[in-house]
mmCIF file of C-alpha atoms and ligand atoms in Angstrom:
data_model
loop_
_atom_site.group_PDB
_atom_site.id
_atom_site.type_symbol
_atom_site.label_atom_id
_atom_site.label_comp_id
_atom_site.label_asym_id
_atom_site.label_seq_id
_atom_site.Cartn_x
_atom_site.Cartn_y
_atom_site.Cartn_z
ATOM 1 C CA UNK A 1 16.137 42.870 27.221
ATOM 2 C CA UNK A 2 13.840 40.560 25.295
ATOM 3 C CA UNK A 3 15.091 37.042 25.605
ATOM 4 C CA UNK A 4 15.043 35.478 22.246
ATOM 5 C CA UNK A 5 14.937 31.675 21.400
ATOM 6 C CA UNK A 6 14.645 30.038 17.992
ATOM 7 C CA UNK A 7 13.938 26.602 16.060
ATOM 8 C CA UNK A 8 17.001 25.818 13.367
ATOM 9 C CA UNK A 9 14.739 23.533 10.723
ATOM 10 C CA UNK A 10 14.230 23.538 6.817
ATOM 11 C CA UNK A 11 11.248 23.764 6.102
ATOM 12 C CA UNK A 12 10.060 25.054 9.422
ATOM 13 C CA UNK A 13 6.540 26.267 7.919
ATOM 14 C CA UNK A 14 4.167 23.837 9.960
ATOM 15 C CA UNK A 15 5.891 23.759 13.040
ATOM 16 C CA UNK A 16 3.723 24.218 16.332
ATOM 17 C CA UNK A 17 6.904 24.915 18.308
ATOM 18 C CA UNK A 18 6.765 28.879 18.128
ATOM 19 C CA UNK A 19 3.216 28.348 19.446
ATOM 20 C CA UNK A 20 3.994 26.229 22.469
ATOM 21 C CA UNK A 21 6.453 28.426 23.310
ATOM 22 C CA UNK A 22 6.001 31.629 22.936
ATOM 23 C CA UNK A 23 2.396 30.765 24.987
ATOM 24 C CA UNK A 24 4.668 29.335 27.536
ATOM 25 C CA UNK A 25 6.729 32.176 28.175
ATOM 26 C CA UNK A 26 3.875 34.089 27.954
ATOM 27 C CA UNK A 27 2.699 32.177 31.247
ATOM 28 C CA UNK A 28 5.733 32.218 32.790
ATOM 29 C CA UNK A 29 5.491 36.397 32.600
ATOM 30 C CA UNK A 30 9.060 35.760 30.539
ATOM 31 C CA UNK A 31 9.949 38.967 28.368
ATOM 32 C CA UNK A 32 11.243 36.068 25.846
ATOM 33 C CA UNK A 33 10.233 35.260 22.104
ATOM 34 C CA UNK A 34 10.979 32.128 20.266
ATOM 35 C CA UNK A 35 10.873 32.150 16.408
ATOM 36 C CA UNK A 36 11.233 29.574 13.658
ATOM 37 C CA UNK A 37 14.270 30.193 11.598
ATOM 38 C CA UNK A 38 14.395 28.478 8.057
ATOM 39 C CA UNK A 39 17.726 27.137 7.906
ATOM 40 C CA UNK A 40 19.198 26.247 4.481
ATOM 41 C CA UNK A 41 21.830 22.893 4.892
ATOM 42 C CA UNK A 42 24.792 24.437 3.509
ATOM 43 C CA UNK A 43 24.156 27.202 6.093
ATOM 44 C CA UNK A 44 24.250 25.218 9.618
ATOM 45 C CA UNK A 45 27.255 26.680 10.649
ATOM 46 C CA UNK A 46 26.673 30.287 10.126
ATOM 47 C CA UNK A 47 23.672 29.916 11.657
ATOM 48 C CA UNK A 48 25.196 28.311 14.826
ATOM 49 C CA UNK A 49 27.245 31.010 14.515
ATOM 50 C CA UNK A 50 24.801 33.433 14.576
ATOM 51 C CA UNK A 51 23.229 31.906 18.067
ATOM 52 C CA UNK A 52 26.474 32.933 19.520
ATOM 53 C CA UNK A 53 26.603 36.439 17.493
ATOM 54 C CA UNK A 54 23.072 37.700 18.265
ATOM 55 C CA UNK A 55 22.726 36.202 22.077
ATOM 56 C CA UNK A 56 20.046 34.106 20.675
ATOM 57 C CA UNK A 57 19.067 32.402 24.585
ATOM 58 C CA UNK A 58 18.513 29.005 22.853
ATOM 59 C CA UNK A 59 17.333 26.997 20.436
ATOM 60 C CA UNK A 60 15.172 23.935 19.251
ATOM 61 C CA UNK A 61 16.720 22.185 16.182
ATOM 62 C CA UNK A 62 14.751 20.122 13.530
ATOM 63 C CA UNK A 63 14.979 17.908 10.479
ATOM 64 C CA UNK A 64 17.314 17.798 8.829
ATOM 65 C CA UNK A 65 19.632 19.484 11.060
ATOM 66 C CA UNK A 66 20.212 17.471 14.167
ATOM 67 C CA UNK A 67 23.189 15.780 13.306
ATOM 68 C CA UNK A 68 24.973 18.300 11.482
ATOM 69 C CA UNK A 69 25.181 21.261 14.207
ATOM 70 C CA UNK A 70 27.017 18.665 16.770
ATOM 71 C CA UNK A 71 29.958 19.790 14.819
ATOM 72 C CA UNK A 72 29.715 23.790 16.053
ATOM 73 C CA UNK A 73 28.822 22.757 19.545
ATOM 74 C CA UNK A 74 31.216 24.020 22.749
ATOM 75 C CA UNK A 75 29.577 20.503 24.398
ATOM 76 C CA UNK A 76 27.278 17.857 24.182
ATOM 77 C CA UNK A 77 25.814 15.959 26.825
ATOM 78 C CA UNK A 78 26.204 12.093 27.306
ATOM 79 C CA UNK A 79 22.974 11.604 25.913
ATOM 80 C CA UNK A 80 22.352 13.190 22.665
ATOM 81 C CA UNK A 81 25.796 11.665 21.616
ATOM 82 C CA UNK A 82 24.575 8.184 22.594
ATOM 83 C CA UNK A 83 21.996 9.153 20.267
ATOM 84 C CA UNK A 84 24.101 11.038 18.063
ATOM 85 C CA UNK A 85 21.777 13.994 17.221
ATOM 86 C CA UNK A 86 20.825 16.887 19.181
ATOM 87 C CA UNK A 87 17.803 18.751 19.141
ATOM 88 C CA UNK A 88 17.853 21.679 21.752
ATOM 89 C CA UNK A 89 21.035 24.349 22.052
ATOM 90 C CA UNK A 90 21.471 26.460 25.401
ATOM 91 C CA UNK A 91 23.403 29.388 25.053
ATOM 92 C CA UNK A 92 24.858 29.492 28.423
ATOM 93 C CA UNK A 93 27.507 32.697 28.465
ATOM 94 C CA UNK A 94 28.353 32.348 24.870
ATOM 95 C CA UNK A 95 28.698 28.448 25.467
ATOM 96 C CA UNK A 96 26.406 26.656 23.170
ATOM 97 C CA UNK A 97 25.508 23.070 24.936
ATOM 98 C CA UNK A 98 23.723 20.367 23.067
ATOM 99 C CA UNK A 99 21.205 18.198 24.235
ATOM 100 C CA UNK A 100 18.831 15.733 22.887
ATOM 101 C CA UNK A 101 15.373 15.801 24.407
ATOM 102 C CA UNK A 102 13.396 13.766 22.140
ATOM 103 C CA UNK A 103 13.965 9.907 23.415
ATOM 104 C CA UNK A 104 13.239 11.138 26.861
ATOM 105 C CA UNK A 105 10.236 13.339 25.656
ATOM 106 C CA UNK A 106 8.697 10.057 24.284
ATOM 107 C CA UNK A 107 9.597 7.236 27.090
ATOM 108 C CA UNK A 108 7.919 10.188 29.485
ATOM 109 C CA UNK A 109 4.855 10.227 27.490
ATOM 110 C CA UNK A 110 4.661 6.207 27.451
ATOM 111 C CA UNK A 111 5.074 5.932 31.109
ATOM 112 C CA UNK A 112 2.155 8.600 31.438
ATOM 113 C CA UNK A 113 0.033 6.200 29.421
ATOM 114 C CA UNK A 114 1.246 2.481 30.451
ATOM 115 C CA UNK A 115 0.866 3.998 34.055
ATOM 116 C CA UNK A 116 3.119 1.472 35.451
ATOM 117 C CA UNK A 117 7.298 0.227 35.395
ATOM 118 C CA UNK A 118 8.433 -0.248 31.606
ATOM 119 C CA UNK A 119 11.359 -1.842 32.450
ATOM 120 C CA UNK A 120 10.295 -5.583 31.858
ATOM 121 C CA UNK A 121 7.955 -4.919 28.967
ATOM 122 C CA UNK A 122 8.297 -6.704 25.875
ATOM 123 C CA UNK A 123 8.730 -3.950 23.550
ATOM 124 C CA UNK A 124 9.446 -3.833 19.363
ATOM 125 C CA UNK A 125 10.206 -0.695 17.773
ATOM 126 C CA UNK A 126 9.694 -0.409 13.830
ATOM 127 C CA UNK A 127 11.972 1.646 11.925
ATOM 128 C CA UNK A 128 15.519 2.552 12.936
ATOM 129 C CA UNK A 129 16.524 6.088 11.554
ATOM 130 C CA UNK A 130 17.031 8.686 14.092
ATOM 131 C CA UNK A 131 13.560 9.410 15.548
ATOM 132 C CA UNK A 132 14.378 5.354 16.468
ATOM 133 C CA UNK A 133 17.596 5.911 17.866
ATOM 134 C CA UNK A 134 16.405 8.652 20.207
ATOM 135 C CA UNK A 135 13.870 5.904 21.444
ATOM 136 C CA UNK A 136 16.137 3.235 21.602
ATOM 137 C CA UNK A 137 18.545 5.567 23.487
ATOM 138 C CA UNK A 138 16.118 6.521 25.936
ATOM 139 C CA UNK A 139 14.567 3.262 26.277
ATOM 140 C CA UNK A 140 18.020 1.366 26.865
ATOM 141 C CA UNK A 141 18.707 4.567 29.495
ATOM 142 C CA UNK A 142 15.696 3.977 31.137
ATOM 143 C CA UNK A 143 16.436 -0.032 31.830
ATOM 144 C CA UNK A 144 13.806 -2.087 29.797
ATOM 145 C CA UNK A 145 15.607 -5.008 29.790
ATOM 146 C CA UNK A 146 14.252 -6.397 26.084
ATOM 147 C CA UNK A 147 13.645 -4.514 22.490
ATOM 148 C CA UNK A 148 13.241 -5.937 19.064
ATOM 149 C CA UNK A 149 13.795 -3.879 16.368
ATOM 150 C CA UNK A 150 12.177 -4.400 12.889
ATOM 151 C CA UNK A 151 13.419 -2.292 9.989
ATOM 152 C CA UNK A 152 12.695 -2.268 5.826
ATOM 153 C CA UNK A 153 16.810 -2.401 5.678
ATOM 154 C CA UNK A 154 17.995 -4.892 8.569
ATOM 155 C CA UNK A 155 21.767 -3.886 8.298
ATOM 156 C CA UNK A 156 20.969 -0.368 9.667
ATOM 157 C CA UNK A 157 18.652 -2.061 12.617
ATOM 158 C CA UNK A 158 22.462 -3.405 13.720
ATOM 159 C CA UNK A 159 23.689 -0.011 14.421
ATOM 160 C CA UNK A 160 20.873 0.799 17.102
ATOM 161 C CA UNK A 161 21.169 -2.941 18.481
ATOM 162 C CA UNK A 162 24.357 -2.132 19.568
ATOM 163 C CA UNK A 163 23.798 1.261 21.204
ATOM 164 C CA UNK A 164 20.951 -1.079 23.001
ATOM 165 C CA UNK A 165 23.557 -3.357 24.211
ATOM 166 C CA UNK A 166 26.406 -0.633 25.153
ATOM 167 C CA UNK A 167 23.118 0.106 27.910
ATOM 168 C CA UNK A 168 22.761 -3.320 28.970
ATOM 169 C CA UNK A 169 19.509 -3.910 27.144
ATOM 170 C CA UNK A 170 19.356 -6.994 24.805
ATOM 171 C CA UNK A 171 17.986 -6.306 21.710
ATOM 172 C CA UNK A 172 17.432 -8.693 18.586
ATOM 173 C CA UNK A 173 16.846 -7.242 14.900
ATOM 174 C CA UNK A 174 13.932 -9.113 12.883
ATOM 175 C CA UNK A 175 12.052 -8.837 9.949
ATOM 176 C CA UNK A 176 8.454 -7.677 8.860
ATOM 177 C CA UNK A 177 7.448 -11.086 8.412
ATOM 178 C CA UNK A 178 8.486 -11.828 11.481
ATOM 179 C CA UNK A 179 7.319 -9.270 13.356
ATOM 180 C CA UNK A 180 3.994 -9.658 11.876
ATOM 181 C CA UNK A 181 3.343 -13.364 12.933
ATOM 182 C CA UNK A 182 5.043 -12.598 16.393
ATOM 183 C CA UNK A 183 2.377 -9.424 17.171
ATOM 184 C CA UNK A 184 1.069 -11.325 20.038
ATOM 185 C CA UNK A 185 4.299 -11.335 21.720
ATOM 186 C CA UNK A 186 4.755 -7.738 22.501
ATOM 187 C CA UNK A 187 3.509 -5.462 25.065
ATOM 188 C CA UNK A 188 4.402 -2.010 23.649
ATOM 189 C CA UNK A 189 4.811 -1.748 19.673
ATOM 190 C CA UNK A 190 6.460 1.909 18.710
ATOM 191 C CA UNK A 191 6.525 2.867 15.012
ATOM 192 C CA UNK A 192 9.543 5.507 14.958
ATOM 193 C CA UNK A 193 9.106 5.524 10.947
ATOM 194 C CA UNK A 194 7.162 8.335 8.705
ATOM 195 C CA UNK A 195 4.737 5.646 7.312
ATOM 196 C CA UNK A 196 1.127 7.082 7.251
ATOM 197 C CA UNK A 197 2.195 10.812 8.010
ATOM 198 C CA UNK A 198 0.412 13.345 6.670
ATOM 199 C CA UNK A 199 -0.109 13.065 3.250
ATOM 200 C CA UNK A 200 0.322 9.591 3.259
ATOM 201 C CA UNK A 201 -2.250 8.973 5.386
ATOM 202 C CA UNK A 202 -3.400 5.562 3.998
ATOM 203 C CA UNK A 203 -0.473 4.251 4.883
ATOM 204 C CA UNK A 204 0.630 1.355 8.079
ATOM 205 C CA UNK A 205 4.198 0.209 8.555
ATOM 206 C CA UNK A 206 2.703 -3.353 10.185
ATOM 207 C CA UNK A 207 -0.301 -5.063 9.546
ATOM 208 C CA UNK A 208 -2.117 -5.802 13.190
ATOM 209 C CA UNK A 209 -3.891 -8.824 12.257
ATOM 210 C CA UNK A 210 -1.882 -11.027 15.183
ATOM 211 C CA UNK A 211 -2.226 -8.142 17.801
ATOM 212 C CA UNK A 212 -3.425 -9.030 21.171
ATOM 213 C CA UNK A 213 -6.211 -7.062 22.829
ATOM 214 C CA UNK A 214 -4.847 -4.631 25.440
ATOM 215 C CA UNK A 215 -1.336 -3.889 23.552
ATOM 216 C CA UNK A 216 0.108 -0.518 23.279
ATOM 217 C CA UNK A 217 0.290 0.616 19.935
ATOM 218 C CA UNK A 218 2.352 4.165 20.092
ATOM 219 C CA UNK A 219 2.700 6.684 16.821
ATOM 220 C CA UNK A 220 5.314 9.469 16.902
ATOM 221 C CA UNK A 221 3.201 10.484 14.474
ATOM 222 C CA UNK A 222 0.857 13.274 15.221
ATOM 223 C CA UNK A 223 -0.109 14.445 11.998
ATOM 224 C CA UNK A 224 -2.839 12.983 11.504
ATOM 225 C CA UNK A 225 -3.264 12.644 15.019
ATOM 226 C CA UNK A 226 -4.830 9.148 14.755
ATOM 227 C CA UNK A 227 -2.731 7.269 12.167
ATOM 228 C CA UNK A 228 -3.772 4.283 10.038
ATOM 229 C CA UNK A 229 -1.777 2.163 12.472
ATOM 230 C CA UNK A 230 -3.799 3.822 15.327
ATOM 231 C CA UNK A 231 -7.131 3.273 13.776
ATOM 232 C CA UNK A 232 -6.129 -0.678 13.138
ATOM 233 C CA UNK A 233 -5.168 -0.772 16.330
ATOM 234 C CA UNK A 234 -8.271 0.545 18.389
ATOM 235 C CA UNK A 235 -10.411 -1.577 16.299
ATOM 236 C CA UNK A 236 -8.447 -4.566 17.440
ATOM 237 C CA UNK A 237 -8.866 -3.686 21.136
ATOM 238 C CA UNK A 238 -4.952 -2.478 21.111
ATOM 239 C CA UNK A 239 -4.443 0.602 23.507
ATOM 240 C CA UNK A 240 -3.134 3.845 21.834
ATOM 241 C CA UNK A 241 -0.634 6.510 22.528
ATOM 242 C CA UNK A 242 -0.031 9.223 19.592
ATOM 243 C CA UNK A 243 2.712 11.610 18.576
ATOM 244 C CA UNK A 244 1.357 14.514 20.855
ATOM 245 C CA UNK A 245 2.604 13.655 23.833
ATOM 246 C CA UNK A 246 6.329 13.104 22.530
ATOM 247 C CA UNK A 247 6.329 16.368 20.839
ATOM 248 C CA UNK A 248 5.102 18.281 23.622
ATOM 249 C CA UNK A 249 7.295 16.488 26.075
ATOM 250 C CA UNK A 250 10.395 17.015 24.078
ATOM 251 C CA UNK A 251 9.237 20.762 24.094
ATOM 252 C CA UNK A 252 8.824 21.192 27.689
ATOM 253 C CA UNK A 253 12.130 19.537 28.497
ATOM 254 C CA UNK A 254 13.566 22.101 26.110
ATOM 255 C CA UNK A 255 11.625 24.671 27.977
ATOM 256 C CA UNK A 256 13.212 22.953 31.413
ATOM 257 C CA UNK A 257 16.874 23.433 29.487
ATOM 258 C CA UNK A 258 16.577 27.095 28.801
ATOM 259 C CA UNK A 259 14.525 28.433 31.593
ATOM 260 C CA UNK A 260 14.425 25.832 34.774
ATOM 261 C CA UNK A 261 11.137 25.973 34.810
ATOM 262 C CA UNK A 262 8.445 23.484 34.494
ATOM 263 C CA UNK A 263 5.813 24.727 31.238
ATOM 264 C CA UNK A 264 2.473 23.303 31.381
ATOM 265 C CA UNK A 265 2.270 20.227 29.679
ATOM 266 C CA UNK A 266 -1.332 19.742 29.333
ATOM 267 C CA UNK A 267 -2.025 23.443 27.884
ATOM 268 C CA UNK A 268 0.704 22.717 25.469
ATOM 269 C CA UNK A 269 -1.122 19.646 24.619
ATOM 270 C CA UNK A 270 -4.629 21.488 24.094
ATOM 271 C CA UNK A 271 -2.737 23.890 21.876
ATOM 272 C CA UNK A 272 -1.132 21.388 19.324
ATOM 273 C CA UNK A 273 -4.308 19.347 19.464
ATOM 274 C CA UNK A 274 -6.444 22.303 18.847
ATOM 275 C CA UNK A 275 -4.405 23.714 15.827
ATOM 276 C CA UNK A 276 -4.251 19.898 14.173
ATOM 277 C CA UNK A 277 -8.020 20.270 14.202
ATOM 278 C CA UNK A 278 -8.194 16.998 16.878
ATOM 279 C CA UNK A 279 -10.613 16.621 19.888
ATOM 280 C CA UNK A 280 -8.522 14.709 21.608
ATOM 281 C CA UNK A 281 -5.158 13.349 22.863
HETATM 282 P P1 ATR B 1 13.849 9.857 10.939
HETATM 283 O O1 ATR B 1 14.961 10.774 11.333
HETATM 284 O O2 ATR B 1 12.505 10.529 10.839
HETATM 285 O O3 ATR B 1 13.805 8.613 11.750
HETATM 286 P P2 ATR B 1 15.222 8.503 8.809
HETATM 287 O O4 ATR B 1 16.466 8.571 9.618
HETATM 288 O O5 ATR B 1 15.282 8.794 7.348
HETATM 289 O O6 ATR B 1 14.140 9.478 9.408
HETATM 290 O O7 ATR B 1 14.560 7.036 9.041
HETATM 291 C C1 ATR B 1 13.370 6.676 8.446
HETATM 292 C C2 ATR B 1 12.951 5.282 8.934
HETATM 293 O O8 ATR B 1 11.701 4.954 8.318
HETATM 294 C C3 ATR B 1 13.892 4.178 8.512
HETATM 295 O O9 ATR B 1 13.819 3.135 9.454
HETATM 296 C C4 ATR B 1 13.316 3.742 7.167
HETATM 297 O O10 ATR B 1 13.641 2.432 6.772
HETATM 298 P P3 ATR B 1 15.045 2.117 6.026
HETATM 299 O O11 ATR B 1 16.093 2.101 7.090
HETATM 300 O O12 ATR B 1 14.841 0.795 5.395
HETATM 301 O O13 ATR B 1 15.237 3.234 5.026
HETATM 302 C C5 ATR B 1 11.848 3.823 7.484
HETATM 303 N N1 ATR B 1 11.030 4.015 6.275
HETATM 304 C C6 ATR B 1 10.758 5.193 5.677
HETATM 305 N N2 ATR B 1 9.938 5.003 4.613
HETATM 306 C C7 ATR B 1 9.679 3.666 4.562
HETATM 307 C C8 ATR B 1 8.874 2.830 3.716
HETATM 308 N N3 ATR B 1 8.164 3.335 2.702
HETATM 309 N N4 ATR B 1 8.842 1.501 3.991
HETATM 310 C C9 ATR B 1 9.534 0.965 5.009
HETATM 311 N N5 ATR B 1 10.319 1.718 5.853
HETATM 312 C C10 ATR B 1 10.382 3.036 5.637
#
């Protein structure tokens, strides 16, 4: 029987999920099809329901839906509730289990580009909504020892500096000014905010001016797949590390969830980079 997986999302138009997948099964030699569901809010729960009602194998779950399916969930692993959202569902014997695969999708494809430990990098994150929780979560997990957080609204930074410090990892929130005349300071700068998505695209969270050559300026971002921020930031000799290689890792550990197998990464790469009209990751 056909083994069929889905992404819960509203709207789910643009996403390059069904791609990825659906090519990777089709590697694999799966008989499996993944589909992108449009998911209405006030319908989370039948649709979670329905998972269990149609032996849907799994799913992927998207904005804005990651918090509010924890509540039909048989169980939830240790890290998507330190994070608080969830964004892959395995259907294992009826039993749905959450997961979160998006922090770890990202600190994977920063360790692919720094090349070496992150653990004693100086690192500030800007923004601190959920795509900055997962990274925060996974950072703290993964033992950097250090992380400033600069947000528009400083009060909600305070939420994700303690989940830093429940991990042992200091963390101190500042402000835009301050982050801004303290540029030089940081190794790795991550902007977890929407600022200069697509069709914003003139559009930078931080201006660059103090940045020191050789910093890595990351994106979650990856449409466009070279940001404003990213632009800035090659110009000013800063090193740079777009929103492809989160979004493709956080597939593939989905992939890993559902099937135990390991997808290839760098196909799905090619794929998403390909269909955002890029050249290059
Ligand atoms: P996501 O789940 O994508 O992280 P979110 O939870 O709504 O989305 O968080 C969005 C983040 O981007 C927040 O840090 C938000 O700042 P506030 O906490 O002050 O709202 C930030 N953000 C979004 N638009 C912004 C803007 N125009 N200027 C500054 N910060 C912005």
């Amino acid at each position: 029987m056909t083994k069929v997986f889905g992404l819960l999302g509203h709207p789910v138009g643009h996403s390059k999920s069904p791609l990825i997948h659906n090519d990777a099964f089709s590697s694999a030699g799966m008989d499996a099809r993944y589909h992108a569901f449009d998911v209405k809010p006030e319908q989370v729960k039948a649709a979670v329901e329905g998972i269990r009602a149609l032996q849907l194998a799994g799913c992927n779950v998207t904005v804005p839906h990651k918090i509010a399916v924890m509540d039909f969930l048989d169980e939830i692993d240790d890290e998507a509730k330190q994070i608080g959202a969830v964004n892959t569902i395995v259907n294992q014997g009826g039993r749905l289990i959450g997961y979160n695969t998006d922090g770890r999708g990202y600190v994977e494809s920063l360790l692919e580009e720094l090349g070496e430990p992150l653990a004693d990098k100086n690192i500030l994150v800007i923004g601190a909504g959920g795509a900055a929780r997962g990274v925060v979560t996974a950072l703290a997990r993964h033992g950097v020892a250090r992380l400033t957080i600069t947000n528009r609204t400083l009060e909600k930074a305070n939420a994700l500096l303690d989940i830093a410090k429940s991990l042992n990892t200091e963390a101190e929130a500042i402000s835009r000014d301050d982050a801004e005349s303290k540029l030089g300071e940081y190794d790795v700068i991550i902007n977890t905010t929407s600022i200069g998505m697509s069709p914003n695209t003139d559009e930078s969270p931080l201006s660059l001016k103090k940045l020191a050559p050789g910093t890595i300026v990351s994106d979650l971002i990856y449409n466009p797949i070279e940001t404003k921020l990213l632009k800035e930031a090659a110009q000013r000799g800063g090193r740079t590390l777009n929103g492809v290689g989160m979004f493709v890792n956080q597939a593939a550990l989905s992939f890993e969830h559902w099937t135990g197998m390991k997808p290839n990464r760098q196909r799905m790469k090619e794929l998403v980079v390909e269909t955002l009209g890029g050249t290059s990751c």
